[in-house]
Structures are given as C-alpha cells and as structure tokens.
Short mmCIF file of C-alpha atoms and ligand atoms in Angstrom, two decimals:
data_model
loop_
_atom_site.label_atom_id
_atom_site.label_comp_id
_atom_site.label_asym_id
_atom_site.label_seq_id
_atom_site.Cartn_x
_atom_site.Cartn_y
_atom_site.Cartn_z
CA UNK A 26 -12.63 25.46 1.56
CA UNK A 27 -11.71 25.08 5.21
CA UNK A 28 -10.48 28.64 5.32
CA UNK A 29 -13.63 30.03 3.84
CA UNK A 30 -15.95 28.40 6.28
CA UNK A 31 -15.65 31.03 9.05
CA UNK A 32 -16.05 33.82 6.51
CA UNK A 33 -19.30 32.46 5.11
CA UNK A 34 -20.69 31.92 8.57
CA UNK A 35 -19.60 35.50 9.23
CA UNK A 36 -21.85 36.52 6.38
CA UNK A 37 -24.85 35.14 8.24
CA UNK A 38 -23.89 36.62 11.56
CA UNK A 39 -22.63 40.04 10.51
CA UNK A 40 -25.11 40.73 7.76
CA UNK A 41 -28.34 39.08 8.76
CA UNK A 42 -30.27 41.76 6.94
CA UNK A 43 -28.85 40.63 3.63
CA UNK A 44 -29.59 36.95 3.77
CA UNK A 45 -32.35 35.71 1.49
CA UNK A 46 -33.95 33.99 4.49
CA UNK A 47 -34.23 37.26 6.37
CA UNK A 48 -35.50 39.00 3.30
CA UNK A 49 -38.28 36.43 3.03
CA UNK A 50 -39.26 36.52 6.70
CA UNK A 51 -39.23 40.33 6.95
CA UNK A 52 -42.53 42.14 7.48
CA UNK A 53 -44.54 42.46 4.26
CA UNK A 54 -43.13 45.35 2.24
CA UNK A 55 -45.26 48.39 1.76
CA UNK A 56 -45.10 47.91 -1.98
CA UNK A 57 -43.49 45.67 -4.57
CA UNK A 58 -40.72 48.11 -5.41
CA UNK A 59 -39.51 48.08 -1.79
CA UNK A 60 -39.30 44.28 -1.88
CA UNK A 61 -37.34 44.48 -5.14
CA UNK A 62 -34.95 47.01 -3.58
CA UNK A 63 -34.36 44.70 -0.62
CA UNK A 64 -33.63 41.75 -2.91
CA UNK A 65 -31.23 43.87 -5.02
CA UNK A 66 -29.47 45.03 -1.87
CA UNK A 67 -29.07 41.43 -0.67
CA UNK A 68 -27.61 40.40 -4.00
CA UNK A 69 -25.18 43.38 -4.06
CA UNK A 70 -24.03 42.64 -0.54
CA UNK A 71 -23.51 38.97 -1.36
CA UNK A 72 -21.56 39.66 -4.57
CA UNK A 73 -19.31 42.23 -2.88
CA UNK A 74 -18.69 39.83 -0.05
CA UNK A 75 -17.63 37.10 -2.46
CA UNK A 76 -15.21 39.59 -4.04
CA UNK A 77 -13.88 40.42 -0.60
CA UNK A 78 -13.23 36.76 0.12
CA UNK A 79 -11.33 36.38 -3.14
CA UNK A 80 -9.35 39.64 -2.78
CA UNK A 81 -5.95 40.12 -1.11
CA UNK A 82 -7.56 41.85 1.87
CA UNK A 83 -10.04 39.05 2.16
CA UNK A 84 -7.19 36.56 2.13
CA UNK A 85 -5.41 38.40 4.91
CA UNK A 86 -8.65 38.52 6.89
CA UNK A 87 -8.82 34.77 6.49
CA UNK A 88 -5.26 34.50 7.72
CA UNK A 89 -6.22 36.39 10.84
CA UNK A 90 -9.07 33.95 11.41
CA UNK A 91 -6.92 30.89 10.88
CA UNK A 92 -3.97 32.24 12.85
CA UNK A 93 -6.39 32.77 15.73
CA UNK A 94 -7.52 29.15 15.36
CA UNK A 95 -3.89 28.07 15.14
CA UNK A 96 -2.79 29.90 18.25
CA UNK A 97 -5.70 28.62 20.33
CA UNK A 98 -5.01 25.10 19.08
CA UNK A 99 -1.36 25.57 19.98
CA UNK A 100 -2.26 26.76 23.47
CA UNK A 101 -4.31 23.63 24.00
CA UNK A 102 -1.49 21.56 22.63
CA UNK A 103 1.14 23.10 24.89
CA UNK A 104 -0.97 22.71 28.00
CA UNK A 105 -1.68 19.11 26.93
CA UNK A 106 2.05 18.44 26.91
CA UNK A 107 2.29 18.47 30.67
CA UNK A 108 2.34 14.82 31.53
CA UNK A 109 0.27 13.71 34.44
CA UNK A 110 -1.68 10.60 35.28
CA UNK A 111 -4.84 11.83 33.65
CA UNK A 112 -3.15 12.84 30.39
CA UNK A 113 -4.90 11.09 27.57
CA UNK A 114 -3.43 10.48 24.14
CA UNK A 115 -6.03 12.91 22.75
CA UNK A 116 -4.56 15.73 24.85
CA UNK A 117 -1.37 15.45 22.86
CA UNK A 118 -2.97 16.10 19.55
CA UNK A 119 -0.96 18.82 17.88
CA UNK A 120 -2.40 21.88 16.08
CA UNK A 121 -2.53 20.23 12.67
CA UNK A 122 -5.01 17.70 13.95
CA UNK A 123 -7.57 20.47 14.30
CA UNK A 124 -6.48 22.39 11.19
CA UNK A 125 -6.13 19.90 8.36
CA UNK A 126 -4.70 22.47 5.96
CA UNK A 127 -1.85 23.55 8.24
CA UNK A 128 1.64 22.88 6.89
CA UNK A 129 3.56 20.19 8.74
CA UNK A 130 7.29 20.67 8.49
CA UNK A 131 9.57 17.79 7.60
CA UNK A 132 8.49 14.87 5.55
CA UNK A 133 5.72 12.41 6.13
CA UNK A 134 6.94 8.94 7.17
CA UNK A 135 5.08 6.48 4.97
CA UNK A 136 5.84 3.31 6.90
CA UNK A 137 2.97 1.19 5.73
CA UNK A 138 4.05 -1.96 3.88
CA UNK A 139 3.25 -0.40 0.54
CA UNK A 140 2.76 1.83 -1.25
CA UNK A 141 6.32 2.67 -0.26
CA UNK A 142 8.33 5.87 -0.44
CA UNK A 143 8.91 6.82 -4.06
CA UNK A 144 12.53 7.95 -4.49
CA UNK A 145 13.19 11.42 -5.91
CA UNK A 146 14.97 9.85 -8.89
CA UNK A 147 11.80 7.98 -9.81
CA UNK A 148 9.57 11.01 -9.26
CA UNK A 149 11.81 13.11 -11.49
CA UNK A 150 11.89 10.42 -14.15
CA UNK A 151 8.09 10.42 -14.28
CA UNK A 152 7.87 14.22 -14.48
CA UNK A 153 8.36 14.30 -18.24
CA UNK A 154 6.04 15.06 -21.10
CA UNK A 155 4.10 11.96 -22.10
CA UNK A 156 5.34 10.58 -25.41
CA UNK A 157 3.52 8.94 -28.32
CA UNK A 158 2.98 5.33 -27.31
CA UNK A 159 3.21 4.29 -30.96
CA UNK A 160 6.60 5.93 -31.54
CA UNK A 161 10.03 4.35 -31.90
CA UNK A 162 11.06 6.15 -28.71
CA UNK A 163 8.27 4.42 -26.82
CA UNK A 164 9.16 1.01 -28.29
CA UNK A 165 12.69 1.39 -26.89
CA UNK A 166 11.22 2.25 -23.48
CA UNK A 167 8.83 -0.71 -23.64
CA UNK A 168 11.57 -3.18 -24.60
CA UNK A 169 13.90 -1.89 -21.90
CA UNK A 170 11.37 -2.14 -19.04
CA UNK A 171 10.10 -5.56 -20.11
CA UNK A 172 13.69 -6.86 -20.20
CA UNK A 173 14.44 -5.19 -16.85
CA UNK A 174 11.40 -6.86 -15.29
CA UNK A 175 12.71 -10.25 -16.39
CA UNK A 176 15.87 -9.58 -14.36
CA UNK A 177 13.82 -8.69 -11.26
CA UNK A 178 11.55 -11.76 -11.62
CA UNK A 179 14.75 -13.78 -12.28
CA UNK A 180 13.26 -15.26 -15.41
CA UNK A 181 13.99 -15.56 -19.10
CA UNK A 182 10.29 -16.15 -19.75
CA UNK A 183 7.82 -13.40 -20.68
CA UNK A 184 6.61 -10.84 -18.17
CA UNK A 185 3.46 -8.90 -19.06
CA UNK A 186 2.37 -5.67 -17.50
CA UNK A 187 -1.03 -4.01 -17.14
CA UNK A 188 -2.20 -0.61 -16.02
CA UNK A 189 -3.69 -2.28 -12.93
CA UNK A 190 -3.19 -2.81 -9.23
CA UNK A 191 -2.16 -6.10 -7.63
CA UNK A 192 -5.80 -7.17 -7.68
CA UNK A 193 -5.78 -6.88 -11.47
CA UNK A 194 -2.64 -9.03 -11.56
CA UNK A 195 -4.48 -11.63 -9.42
CA UNK A 196 -7.33 -11.70 -11.89
CA UNK A 197 -4.98 -11.90 -14.88
CA UNK A 198 -3.19 -14.92 -13.40
CA UNK A 199 -6.49 -16.78 -12.99
CA UNK A 200 -8.40 -15.89 -16.15
CA UNK A 201 -5.50 -16.79 -18.40
CA UNK A 202 -4.83 -20.23 -16.95
CA UNK A 203 -8.13 -21.69 -15.76
CA UNK A 204 -11.62 -22.65 -16.90
CA UNK A 205 -15.01 -22.22 -15.17
CA UNK A 206 -15.44 -24.71 -12.32
CA UNK A 207 -11.75 -25.62 -12.11
CA UNK A 208 -10.64 -26.46 -8.59
CA UNK A 209 -7.86 -24.40 -7.01
CA UNK A 210 -6.08 -24.98 -3.71
CA UNK A 211 -5.76 -21.79 -1.64
CA UNK A 212 -4.69 -20.96 1.91
CA UNK A 213 -6.34 -18.60 4.37
CA UNK A 214 -3.10 -17.33 5.92
CA UNK A 215 -3.96 -13.63 5.84
CA UNK A 216 -6.12 -10.95 4.32
CA UNK A 217 -4.48 -11.04 0.90
CA UNK A 218 -4.41 -14.82 0.60
CA UNK A 219 -8.09 -14.80 1.47
CA UNK A 220 -8.71 -11.93 -0.98
CA UNK A 221 -7.11 -13.76 -3.89
CA UNK A 222 -9.19 -16.86 -3.09
CA UNK A 223 -12.26 -14.63 -3.07
CA UNK A 224 -11.42 -13.30 -6.54
CA UNK A 225 -11.08 -16.91 -7.74
CA UNK A 226 -14.49 -17.75 -6.28
CA UNK A 227 -16.10 -14.73 -7.93
CA UNK A 228 -14.65 -15.81 -11.26
CA UNK A 229 -16.47 -19.13 -10.97
CA UNK A 230 -13.62 -21.33 -9.74
CA UNK A 231 -14.09 -24.05 -7.15
CA UNK A 232 -11.87 -22.90 -4.28
CA UNK A 233 -10.57 -25.39 -1.74
CA UNK A 234 -9.55 -22.99 1.05
CA UNK A 235 -7.28 -24.40 3.77
CA UNK A 236 -7.81 -22.62 7.10
CA UNK A 237 -4.85 -21.05 8.87
CA UNK A 238 -4.13 -19.11 12.06
CA UNK A 239 -2.61 -16.11 10.22
CA UNK A 240 0.64 -16.58 12.13
CA UNK A 241 2.15 -19.17 9.82
CA UNK A 242 2.76 -19.36 6.10
CA UNK A 243 1.56 -22.03 3.69
CA UNK A 244 2.67 -25.37 5.08
CA UNK A 245 4.50 -27.42 2.42
CA UNK A 246 3.43 -30.70 4.10
CA UNK A 247 -0.23 -29.68 3.85
CA UNK A 248 0.26 -28.86 0.17
CA UNK A 249 1.75 -32.28 -0.40
CA UNK A 250 -1.00 -34.05 1.56
CA UNK A 251 -3.83 -32.21 -0.25
CA UNK A 252 -2.33 -32.92 -3.64
CA UNK A 253 -1.74 -36.61 -2.84
CA UNK A 254 -5.41 -36.90 -1.82
CA UNK A 255 -6.43 -35.46 -5.20
CA UNK A 256 -5.88 -38.63 -7.19
CA UNK A 257 -8.06 -37.49 -10.07
CA UNK A 258 -5.98 -34.30 -10.48
CA UNK A 259 -9.02 -32.08 -10.18
CA UNK A 260 -6.91 -29.34 -8.58
CA UNK A 261 -5.61 -27.23 -11.45
CA UNK A 262 -3.66 -24.61 -9.52
CA UNK A 263 -2.11 -23.95 -6.11
CA UNK A 264 -2.31 -20.30 -5.02
CA UNK A 265 0.43 -19.09 -2.69
CA UNK A 266 1.01 -15.55 -1.44
CA UNK A 267 4.79 -15.36 -1.06
CA UNK A 268 4.83 -12.51 1.47
CA UNK A 269 1.50 -12.12 3.28
CA UNK A 270 1.47 -8.37 3.78
CA UNK A 271 -1.29 -8.44 6.39
CA UNK A 272 0.65 -10.66 8.80
CA UNK A 273 4.35 -10.27 7.98
CA UNK A 274 4.74 -13.96 7.16
CA UNK A 275 6.81 -15.15 4.19
CA UNK A 276 5.89 -18.58 2.86
CA UNK A 277 8.68 -20.96 1.86
CA UNK A 278 8.00 -21.15 -1.86
CA UNK A 279 10.97 -23.42 -2.78
CA UNK A 280 9.74 -25.98 -0.21
CA UNK A 281 6.21 -25.69 -1.58
CA UNK A 282 7.56 -26.35 -5.06
CA UNK A 283 9.31 -29.48 -3.75
CA UNK A 284 6.09 -30.58 -2.03
CA UNK A 285 4.18 -30.34 -5.33
CA UNK A 286 6.93 -32.34 -7.03
CA UNK A 287 6.92 -34.99 -4.29
CA UNK A 288 3.17 -35.40 -4.73
CA UNK A 289 3.76 -35.82 -8.48
CA UNK A 290 0.84 -33.48 -9.14
CA UNK A 291 0.49 -31.47 -12.36
CA UNK A 292 -1.21 -28.41 -10.75
CA UNK A 293 0.10 -25.01 -11.74
CA UNK A 294 1.92 -23.04 -9.05
CA UNK A 295 0.67 -19.44 -8.96
CA UNK A 296 2.57 -17.10 -6.64
CA UNK A 297 1.58 -13.62 -5.45
CA UNK A 298 4.78 -11.59 -5.13
CA UNK A 299 3.06 -8.23 -4.68
CA UNK A 300 5.05 -7.38 -1.55
CA UNK A 301 8.13 -9.50 -2.23
CA UNK A 302 9.22 -8.61 -5.76
CA UNK A 303 12.34 -6.46 -5.63
CA UNK A 304 12.70 -6.91 -1.86
CA UNK A 305 12.78 -10.64 -1.10
CA UNK A 306 14.58 -13.27 -3.18
CA UNK A 307 12.10 -14.73 -5.65
CA UNK A 308 13.24 -16.93 -8.53
CA UNK A 309 10.51 -17.47 -11.05
CA UNK A 310 12.52 -19.87 -13.23
CA UNK A 311 14.60 -21.71 -10.65
CA UNK A 312 11.60 -22.33 -8.37
CA UNK A 313 9.51 -23.35 -11.40
CA UNK A 314 6.67 -21.01 -10.60
CA UNK A 315 4.05 -20.96 -13.34
CA UNK A 316 2.70 -17.46 -12.80
CA UNK A 317 4.37 -14.92 -10.53
CA UNK A 318 2.24 -11.82 -10.17
CA UNK A 319 3.12 -8.49 -8.65
CA UNK A 320 2.50 -4.75 -8.53
CA UNK A 321 4.52 -1.56 -8.80
CA UNK A 322 3.96 0.08 -5.42
CA UNK A 323 6.13 -1.89 -3.01
CA UNK A 324 9.63 -3.22 -3.70
CA UNK A 325 9.71 -1.50 -7.09
CA UNK A 326 9.39 1.87 -5.32
CA UNK A 327 6.83 3.22 -7.79
CA UNK A 328 3.40 4.67 -7.21
CA UNK A 329 0.54 2.17 -7.52
CA UNK A 330 -0.75 1.50 -11.03
CA UNK A 331 1.16 -1.35 -12.66
CA UNK A 332 0.36 -5.05 -12.33
CA UNK A 333 2.64 -7.84 -13.62
CA UNK A 334 2.44 -11.51 -14.58
CA UNK A 335 5.59 -13.55 -15.22
CA UNK A 336 4.56 -16.58 -17.25
CA UNK A 337 6.13 -20.06 -17.51
CA UNK A 338 5.92 -22.18 -20.67
CA UNK A 339 3.52 -24.49 -18.83
CA UNK A 340 1.24 -21.58 -17.90
CA UNK A 341 1.37 -20.28 -21.46
CA UNK A 342 0.36 -23.70 -22.75
CA UNK A 343 -2.48 -23.79 -20.19
CA UNK A 344 -3.69 -20.40 -21.39
CA UNK A 345 -4.32 -21.81 -24.87
CA UNK A 346 -7.01 -24.14 -23.56
CA UNK A 347 -8.23 -22.11 -20.56
CA UNK A 348 -11.85 -20.97 -21.00
CA UNK A 349 -12.41 -18.25 -18.41
CA UNK A 350 -13.47 -15.13 -20.35
CA UNK A 351 -10.74 -12.51 -20.74
CA UNK A 352 -10.05 -9.51 -22.90
CA UNK A 353 -8.20 -6.69 -21.15
CA UNK A 354 -6.04 -9.20 -19.25
CA UNK A 355 -5.47 -11.58 -22.17
CA UNK A 356 -1.82 -12.67 -22.32
CA UNK A 357 -2.21 -13.55 -25.96
CA UNK A 358 -3.35 -10.05 -26.92
CA UNK A 359 -0.52 -8.57 -24.85
CA UNK A 360 2.38 -10.77 -25.91
CA UNK A 361 2.11 -9.98 -29.63
CA UNK A 362 2.69 -6.20 -29.38
CA UNK A 363 5.08 -6.64 -26.40
CA UNK A 364 7.54 -8.48 -28.67
CA UNK A 365 8.36 -5.12 -30.28
CA UNK A 366 7.96 -3.00 -27.12
CA UNK A 367 4.34 -1.98 -27.72
CA UNK A 368 1.03 -2.57 -25.93
CA UNK A 369 -2.43 -3.47 -27.22
CA UNK A 370 -3.86 -0.33 -25.57
CA UNK A 371 -2.59 2.95 -24.17
CA UNK A 372 0.02 2.05 -21.57
CA UNK A 373 0.74 4.00 -18.37
CA UNK A 374 3.59 5.81 -20.15
CA UNK A 375 4.82 7.99 -17.29
CA UNK A 376 4.77 5.10 -14.84
CA UNK A 377 7.00 3.31 -17.34
CA UNK A 378 9.47 6.22 -17.22
CA UNK A 379 9.49 5.71 -13.46
CA UNK A 380 9.82 1.94 -13.84
CA UNK A 381 12.87 2.35 -16.08
CA UNK A 382 14.50 4.48 -13.37
CA UNK A 383 13.52 2.11 -10.54
CA UNK A 384 14.93 -0.85 -12.45
CA UNK A 385 18.16 1.09 -13.00
CA UNK A 386 18.36 1.77 -9.24
CA UNK A 387 17.85 -1.91 -8.41
CA UNK A 388 20.48 -2.87 -10.99
CA UNK A 389 22.95 -0.36 -9.54
CA UNK A 390 22.51 -1.67 -6.00
CA UNK A 391 22.43 -5.29 -7.17
CA UNK A 392 19.53 -7.61 -6.35
CA UNK A 393 21.53 -9.66 -3.85
CA UNK A 394 22.40 -6.47 -1.96
CA UNK A 395 18.79 -5.28 -2.07
CA UNK A 396 17.65 -8.55 -0.47
CA UNK A 397 20.44 -8.43 2.15
CA UNK A 398 19.52 -4.84 3.02
CA UNK A 399 15.92 -5.84 3.65
CA UNK A 400 16.99 -8.77 5.86
CA UNK A 401 19.28 -6.55 7.91
CA UNK A 402 16.66 -3.85 8.47
CA UNK A 403 14.01 -6.43 9.33
CA UNK A 404 16.27 -8.03 11.95
CA UNK A 405 16.69 -4.62 13.58
CA UNK A 406 12.93 -3.96 13.50
CA UNK A 407 12.29 -7.30 15.19
CA UNK A 408 14.95 -6.50 17.81
CA UNK A 409 12.97 -3.35 18.59
CA UNK A 410 9.70 -5.25 18.96
CA UNK A 411 11.32 -7.75 21.31
CA UNK A 412 12.95 -4.86 23.20
CA UNK A 413 9.51 -3.33 23.76
CA UNK A 414 8.33 -6.66 25.12
CA UNK A 415 5.73 -7.00 22.37
CA UNK A 416 4.95 -10.04 20.27
CA UNK A 417 5.67 -10.44 16.57
CA UNK A 418 2.64 -11.79 14.70
CA UNK A 419 4.70 -14.28 12.68
CA UNK A 420 5.22 -17.40 14.78
CA UNK A 421 8.12 -19.02 12.88
CA UNK A 422 11.58 -17.55 12.62
CA UNK A 423 12.13 -19.05 9.18
CA UNK A 424 8.97 -17.26 7.98
CA UNK A 425 9.77 -13.79 9.33
CA UNK A 426 9.08 -11.24 6.64
CA UNK A 427 12.07 -9.14 5.53
CA UNK A 428 9.76 -6.34 4.35
CA UNK A 429 7.38 -5.70 7.22
CA UNK A 430 6.91 -6.59 10.86
CA UNK A 431 3.38 -7.08 12.18
CA UNK A 432 3.19 -6.43 15.92
CA UNK A 433 0.52 -7.79 18.26
CA UNK A 434 -0.94 -5.20 20.66
CA UNK A 435 -1.25 -6.22 24.32
CA UNK A 436 -4.84 -7.16 25.22
CA UNK A 437 -7.01 -4.15 25.97
CA UNK A 438 -5.04 -1.79 23.71
CA UNK A 439 -6.38 -0.79 20.33
CA UNK A 440 -3.81 -0.77 17.53
CA UNK A 441 -5.84 1.73 15.48
CA UNK A 442 -5.95 4.24 18.31
CA UNK A 443 -2.19 3.90 18.72
CA UNK A 444 -1.68 4.40 14.96
CA UNK A 445 -3.84 7.52 15.10
CA UNK A 446 -1.63 8.94 17.87
CA UNK A 447 1.51 8.23 15.84
CA UNK A 448 0.01 9.84 12.75
CA UNK A 449 -1.18 12.93 14.57
CA UNK A 450 1.87 13.42 16.74
CA UNK A 451 4.71 12.30 14.47
CA UNK A 452 3.25 12.51 10.97
CA UNK A 453 3.94 8.82 10.40
CA UNK A 454 1.59 6.27 8.83
CA UNK A 455 1.87 2.72 10.13
CA UNK A 456 0.03 -0.22 8.59
CA UNK A 457 -3.36 -1.15 10.06
CA UNK A 458 -4.33 -4.60 11.23
CA UNK A 459 -6.53 -6.07 8.50
CA UNK A 460 -9.42 -8.51 8.64
CA UNK A 461 -9.31 -10.62 11.78
CA UNK A 462 -6.23 -8.61 12.93
CA UNK A 463 -8.12 -5.31 12.87
CA UNK A 464 -7.31 -3.33 16.01
CA UNK A 465 -5.09 -6.15 17.29
CA UNK A 466 -2.04 -5.61 15.13
CA UNK A 467 -0.07 -2.74 13.67
CA UNK A 468 2.42 -3.18 10.86
CA UNK A 469 5.78 -1.50 10.37
CA UNK A 470 6.78 -1.38 6.70
CA UNK A 471 10.55 -1.48 6.11
CA UNK A 472 10.79 -2.04 2.41
CA UNK A 473 11.64 -0.29 -0.80
CA UNK A 474 13.81 2.81 -0.80
CA UNK A 475 14.77 2.52 2.86
CA UNK A 476 17.88 2.74 5.02
CA UNK A 477 19.23 2.58 8.59
CA UNK A 478 18.30 6.08 9.65
CA UNK A 479 14.83 5.88 8.13
CA UNK A 480 14.30 2.73 10.18
CA UNK A 481 15.72 4.40 13.30
CA UNK A 482 13.34 7.36 12.85
CA UNK A 483 10.43 5.01 12.27
CA UNK A 484 11.15 3.00 15.39
CA UNK A 485 11.60 6.16 17.49
CA UNK A 486 8.13 7.24 16.35
CA UNK A 487 6.70 3.84 17.30
CA UNK A 488 8.37 3.83 20.70
CA UNK A 489 7.25 7.36 21.57
CA UNK A 490 3.77 6.64 20.20
CA UNK A 491 3.41 3.52 22.35
CA UNK A 492 4.26 5.55 25.45
CA UNK A 493 1.85 8.33 24.49
CA UNK A 494 -0.93 5.87 23.83
CA UNK A 495 -0.38 4.37 27.25
CA UNK A 496 0.68 0.96 25.95
CA UNK A 497 2.76 -0.77 28.63
CA UNK A 498 6.13 -1.41 26.95
CA UNK A 499 9.78 -1.34 27.91
CA UNK A 500 11.72 1.60 26.55
CA UNK A 501 14.55 -0.54 25.20
CA UNK A 502 13.25 -1.22 21.69
CA UNK A 503 14.99 1.54 19.78
CA UNK A 504 18.27 0.85 21.58
CA UNK A 505 18.02 -2.84 20.69
CA UNK A 506 17.45 -1.94 17.04
CA UNK A 507 20.41 0.44 17.00
CA UNK A 508 22.60 -2.27 18.54
CA UNK A 509 21.39 -4.70 15.88
CA UNK A 510 22.16 -2.21 13.10
CA UNK A 511 25.62 -1.49 14.53
CA UNK A 512 26.48 -5.15 14.89
CA UNK A 513 25.69 -6.18 11.30
CA UNK A 514 27.54 -4.05 8.77
CA UNK A 515 25.65 -3.24 5.57
CA UNK A 516 27.04 -4.78 2.40
CA UNK A 517 29.08 -2.09 0.72
CA UNK A 518 29.28 -2.35 -3.04
N1 PLP B 621 -1.37 -9.21 -2.66
C1 PLP B 621 -0.63 -8.71 -1.66
C2 PLP B 621 0.37 -9.60 -1.01
C3 PLP B 621 -0.78 -7.39 -1.27
O1 PLP B 621 -0.03 -6.91 -0.28
C4 PLP B 621 -1.73 -6.58 -1.91
C5 PLP B 621 -1.93 -5.19 -1.50
O2 PLP B 621 -1.30 -4.68 -0.62
C6 PLP B 621 -2.50 -7.15 -2.92
C7 PLP B 621 -2.27 -8.45 -3.28
C8 PLP B 621 -3.56 -6.35 -3.62
O3 PLP B 621 -2.93 -5.37 -4.36
P1 PLP B 621 -3.67 -4.01 -4.74
O4 PLP B 621 -4.11 -3.40 -3.47
O5 PLP B 621 -2.58 -3.24 -5.44
O6 PLP B 621 -4.78 -4.35 -5.64
#
C-alpha cells in the first residue's frame, strides 16, 4: 500500500481531467451525451491506470519512485552521520525509518523480556500440517507434552494447559481455587504483580495489596507478619510473581514458603512463573507451591499462545469447593480428557508441536545447565550496566533477575526515546519501562534461546544507542561484560 500511494496521487496530479471531481466541476456540458462521454472517459482512464499499477511496467515505475525516495533518504542519513555538537538522535535515523517496507538486512534483535527468540528448531516443528486432535497421533503428542511440562515445573502433580496468554493463566489460577469475596494477599512490586491483583479484584475477590517501591521483591517477613495478623484465616491465597518482568526483580519463593509455614497459616501459595519457567529454578513440589502458572513465550522459547497451571493436591481439593464461576478455565473439565492426552476443546495443535520440540531442547541442555546459563549471562549484563555507570532497578543482589536487567535512565533522559533510537538504528527491540517506570527504565531481555555472542551484540547495540541518544555514560560497559563472560566458563555438557 505504501508503494502505491505516490502512484495514486500521481493520478490526481497528472490526469486532473479524469478525476470525478473535475468532471463534476467542469462547465455545464452542451448536452447530456457530452457529459456521458466525459464520465466514460474518466472511467476508462481510471481502469487503465489501475491495470498499469498492477502490471510489470507499473511495478517498475513504482520501483523508480521508491528508489528515488530511498536514495534521498540515504543522502539525508549519510549527511546526518557527521557527528557534531548539534547532531540530534533523529539525524541518525536510517533510510528504513522513512520507508517502512524497506528490507533490513540481518536479523532483528528481539531483546525484550518476552516474547523471546523462537529457535529455528521450534519454528520448523510447528510448520507441519495440523493433525486431527481426536486421533491417536494427537493423544501421543498430548501425553508427551503434558509429561514434559511436569519435568519443567519440577512436579509430579498435574499441569494443565490452555490456548491462552499469561493473563488467562492468572485467571485460571484464581477462578479454580477461590470463591466470591475471598481475601487474597498481593504485592504491588511491579506492573505484573499489580496486574494480577487487578484481575483478582475484577473477579470479585477482596484484594489486600501491600505497597512496594518496585525495586524489591516480595518480602518474606511482611508475608509472615500479614498472615500472623490474620487470626481468623480470612486470607485464602497469597499471590507472588516469581520474576517481576517489569522491574527485573526475582522474589525469594522458598523463603516466602517458609514464612507462610512459620505463620502456621493455611492460605494457598499461588506463584506467577510467566517469566521464570524454563529459565530460573522453580520447584513446584519441593517449594510446596499450590498453583504455579506460566506462559509459552518466554523461557519455553515458543510464540505466545499457551498458558499453564501446575496444581498441587491442596489446590485441587480447594477447587472442589471454590465457587467463582468458570467454564473454559475449569481444571475439572480439563483434567478428565488430559488423562488420555486429549483436551475438552480444540487445542493449539501446532503450538504443541513446537512445545514438544522446545521441551526436547531443554531436556538436551539439562535444566540445571539452562539455569546456570541464564545466571552467567545476567551477571555479564549487569557488569555492562555498572560499566556504563548506570543503575540497575533491582536494589538487592539476592533478587537480581537472571532473565532480564531493568536499567534506570539518568534524570532528564527518556528511556523510550533511547529505545526508539536503538530500534531505528540497530534494528533491536528493548523492553519499555512499564507503569510507574514508563520512560524511566529500559529493560534488556537475556532469556530463552540465548548465548554469549547474542548478549555481546545486544550490549553493543545498547552502548552505541546510549551514545547516539546523548545519554552520559562511560564507554566501558561492553568491555566489562566481555570480561565477565571470559572469566566464567559456560558449563559444557
Ligand atoms: N506475568 C508476568 C510475570 C509477565 O511477564 C506477563 C507478561 O509479560 C504476564 C504475567 C502477562 O502475560 P500475557 O501478556 O502473556 O498475558
């Protein structure tokens, strides 16, 4: 459509006589037949012009137009490359910023903290004809992915899966375990923690939201104190986001579990593992989590579209008396067919092909190695941030996220403007600051199918982008990251 625009405007400029508007405003025709002739002529001219646009010659004419636009954009770009004091980030915008359809060589760097880069193996696995979801072949697929998910959640208890995003998995965790008016304890430690609490509120739950500064995770002592205060056991569930993707803070779930135990409180522990599953150690059984929920698009290296709930015996028992309305997300309706590898409705078959492949990749690498890889890359990313002289949003070392690093912008510098420069100049997407961090923070995703050189490329893009955007930083960040990567050897299988 972009390419056609100049041609259609050409129609108005080159052939004004043929436009219906001109035909209408022309002097009154001497007779009706002359007016008819004029209309017919307009129509003929228009139809032949449309044919021209669609023909090979038309296409080459369009190429001439766009190559002219390209070369003038390039000229601007090249002259903008001369650095001087008045050079603004906007002067650096390359040709593709003015021509959205222009091919950009090399691959896009998708360095947001999810969706993550989907590996070729997974893409190829999904590129198969969809099979009958009531066939024996499908049942084998269903059984294999459900068993594989149990390994990733580190559980022997059931894991259910929906064609849904993480938000759907949030809703499923709540509607299956709770009743209208039930009190839940939630923590405002970031945009997603707040979002899950909001979903709970919309569903008619009574949310006790503990304020936070978005630079710390859920404090186990606060959990213990709140639960001790609740002598009547009105709180039915504690909601904890394991890795808060908006801030790069990982809450200490095992310590939170101990805090609940110390308080001797029967509340369910519901954990959001949307950005930790398959990247950060998470033990559904050992940590006695009641519902661990997640999605497909981060550590599992799949496109968005699958939501998961891992369910403890206690949560399953709670679901039998829970009264929040549910149908699509009902565990009960799901668990029956799942026992034989089937689903109560049409599953996302091709995503399941991809899931089978992703699970195989995680098995081949070994979960412990996957977690160690994420820790190692995150340490290097943080070394870069420190090397630039910038501040990491997470305030506690023992809560640093292994999957993303959120970076505070110096006062007076807009993170979104910087991200726009990086996208335009280096074809790399960085995560935006969300909610109260909007414009103040940018996020570097380093999770999923990711390695040393991908991180090095990412950090080079950040360092160059910071300079281009005029953010006052030291140039030593990339070097610090490379030193960090060289000093800690990857685990070789
Ligand atoms: N929870 C966390 C921790 C997330 O990072 C996200 C999304 O990024 C969500 C929940 C919501 O998931 P979705 O956007 O897939 O609905």
